[in-house]
Amino acid sequence: LVFALVFWNNWQERSGMEQLDSHLSMLYKDRLLVEGYIYELSEAFHAKARAANTSPSTLPATETQLAGADIQPLIAQYEATYLTPEEKELFGLLKGTVAQLSDLEKAQPFNSTLYLSEINNAHRLLHRLSGIQIAEGTRLSEASHRIVLGSNLTAQIEMVLLIIRKWL
């Protein structure tokens, strides 16, 4: 019985460590890096807004395109991560907004009011996506904490049983 308990506990701890490793990897790749992408996207949208505000009615398309030229690679990197269903929906809306901005940049005459409205929409979407990162990060952290607590509990039970076995 003691041997079976030790074997079971070892198996449980190994499984828990694999889950913990998976959670830590997800925290880094799918939450922390994504929060960085969100920050960089936000900065790129701010640059576009600044460019549109400098001379809104006469702004050539190339100026606004160059102001946030690094958006597409960030979108591609973000899309390669794990997306929750809600995040997938919001991300689709963000991609639509980016496409709309691209179309507005090419339009003549340049409509700075509509363009800035779309940038504000992009910022709202990024804010909501950031909230998802925090919620998912919290969920993963709590799940990791439960794994560690469970591992500690089973290790303590194993020790108690081994001590009792030794005395019997």
mmCIF file of C-alpha atoms in Angstrom, residues 49-130:
data_model
loop_
_atom_site.group_PDB
_atom_site.id
_atom_site.type_symbol
_atom_site.label_atom_id
_atom_site.label_comp_id
_atom_site.label_asym_id
_atom_site.label_seq_id
_atom_site.Cartn_x
_atom_site.Cartn_y
_atom_site.Cartn_z
ATOM 1 C CA ALA A 49 -3.044 59.676 -35.045
ATOM 2 C CA ARG A 50 -0.197 62.193 -34.601
ATOM 3 C CA ALA A 51 0.497 62.092 -38.332
ATOM 4 C CA ALA A 52 -3.198 62.598 -39.120
ATOM 5 C CA ASN A 53 -3.417 65.504 -36.673
ATOM 6 C CA THR A 54 -0.444 67.409 -38.159
ATOM 7 C CA SER A 55 -2.169 68.457 -41.381
ATOM 8 C CA PRO A 56 -5.389 66.463 -41.456
ATOM 9 C CA SER A 57 -6.848 67.574 -44.772
ATOM 10 C CA THR A 58 -3.710 67.461 -46.905
ATOM 11 C CA LEU A 59 -1.935 64.456 -45.434
ATOM 12 C CA PRO A 60 -0.556 62.187 -48.128
ATOM 13 C CA ALA A 61 -1.299 58.483 -47.719
ATOM 14 C CA THR A 62 2.382 57.591 -47.466
ATOM 15 C CA GLU A 63 2.815 59.662 -44.292
ATOM 16 C CA THR A 64 0.081 57.831 -42.386
ATOM 17 C CA GLN A 65 1.189 54.469 -43.773
ATOM 18 C CA LEU A 66 4.771 55.084 -42.680
ATOM 19 C CA ALA A 67 3.687 56.363 -39.274
ATOM 20 C CA GLY A 68 2.518 52.879 -38.317
ATOM 21 C CA ALA A 69 4.360 50.721 -40.822
ATOM 22 C CA ASP A 70 5.124 48.007 -38.262
ATOM 23 C CA ILE A 71 1.457 47.131 -37.630
ATOM 24 C CA GLN A 72 1.147 44.153 -39.988
ATOM 25 C CA PRO A 73 4.076 42.168 -38.506
ATOM 26 C CA LEU A 74 2.653 42.738 -35.007
ATOM 27 C CA ILE A 75 -0.772 41.574 -36.156
ATOM 28 C CA ALA A 76 0.801 38.429 -37.632
ATOM 29 C CA GLN A 77 2.762 37.725 -34.429
ATOM 30 C CA TYR A 78 -0.336 38.245 -32.286
ATOM 31 C CA GLU A 79 -2.407 35.988 -34.529
ATOM 32 C CA ALA A 80 0.147 33.165 -34.123
ATOM 33 C CA THR A 81 -0.542 32.963 -30.371
ATOM 34 C CA TYR A 82 -3.343 31.092 -28.629
ATOM 35 C CA LEU A 83 -6.547 33.148 -28.721
ATOM 36 C CA THR A 84 -9.525 32.564 -26.460
ATOM 37 C CA PRO A 85 -12.920 32.625 -28.234
ATOM 38 C CA GLU A 86 -13.635 36.180 -27.029
ATOM 39 C CA GLU A 87 -10.119 37.256 -27.927
ATOM 40 C CA LYS A 88 -10.495 35.709 -31.400
ATOM 41 C CA GLU A 89 -13.664 37.732 -31.963
ATOM 42 C CA LEU A 90 -12.092 41.007 -30.796
ATOM 43 C CA PHE A 91 -8.930 40.301 -32.761
ATOM 44 C CA GLY A 92 -11.020 39.823 -35.899
ATOM 45 C CA LEU A 93 -12.592 43.226 -35.291
ATOM 46 C CA LEU A 94 -9.121 44.724 -34.805
ATOM 47 C CA LYS A 95 -7.927 43.261 -38.111
ATOM 48 C CA GLY A 96 -11.013 44.747 -39.788
ATOM 49 C CA THR A 97 -10.193 48.125 -38.262
ATOM 50 C CA VAL A 98 -6.595 47.880 -39.513
ATOM 51 C CA ALA A 99 -7.909 47.092 -43.007
ATOM 52 C CA GLN A 100 -10.304 50.036 -42.780
ATOM 53 C CA LEU A 101 -7.433 52.325 -41.744
ATOM 54 C CA SER A 102 -5.407 51.128 -44.713
ATOM 55 C CA ASP A 103 -8.299 51.918 -47.064
ATOM 56 C CA LEU A 104 -8.787 55.347 -45.491
ATOM 57 C CA GLU A 105 -5.069 56.098 -45.885
ATOM 58 C CA LYS A 106 -5.358 55.526 -49.633
ATOM 59 C CA ALA A 107 -8.566 57.516 -50.069
ATOM 60 C CA GLN A 108 -8.417 60.926 -51.675
ATOM 61 C CA PRO A 109 -9.305 63.304 -50.199
ATOM 62 C CA PHE A 110 -8.039 62.109 -46.849
ATOM 63 C CA ASN A 111 -10.836 62.082 -44.245
ATOM 64 C CA SER A 112 -9.017 62.736 -40.971
ATOM 65 C CA THR A 113 -12.209 62.678 -38.864
ATOM 66 C CA LEU A 114 -13.182 59.183 -39.978
ATOM 67 C CA TYR A 115 -9.544 58.078 -39.801
ATOM 68 C CA LEU A 116 -9.148 59.286 -36.205
ATOM 69 C CA SER A 117 -12.462 57.659 -35.310
ATOM 70 C CA GLU A 118 -11.140 54.307 -36.567
ATOM 71 C CA ILE A 119 -7.932 54.799 -34.574
ATOM 72 C CA ASN A 120 -10.017 55.398 -31.447
ATOM 73 C CA ASN A 121 -11.931 52.207 -32.237
ATOM 74 C CA ALA A 122 -8.607 50.351 -32.537
ATOM 75 C CA HIS A 123 -7.530 51.692 -29.133
ATOM 76 C CA ARG A 124 -10.812 50.538 -27.549
ATOM 77 C CA LEU A 125 -10.315 47.057 -29.017
ATOM 78 C CA LEU A 126 -6.716 46.961 -27.773
ATOM 79 C CA HIS A 127 -7.895 47.956 -24.304
ATOM 80 C CA ARG A 128 -10.410 45.097 -24.280
ATOM 81 C CA LEU A 129 -7.778 42.665 -25.591
ATOM 82 C CA SER A 130 -5.434 43.796 -22.824
#
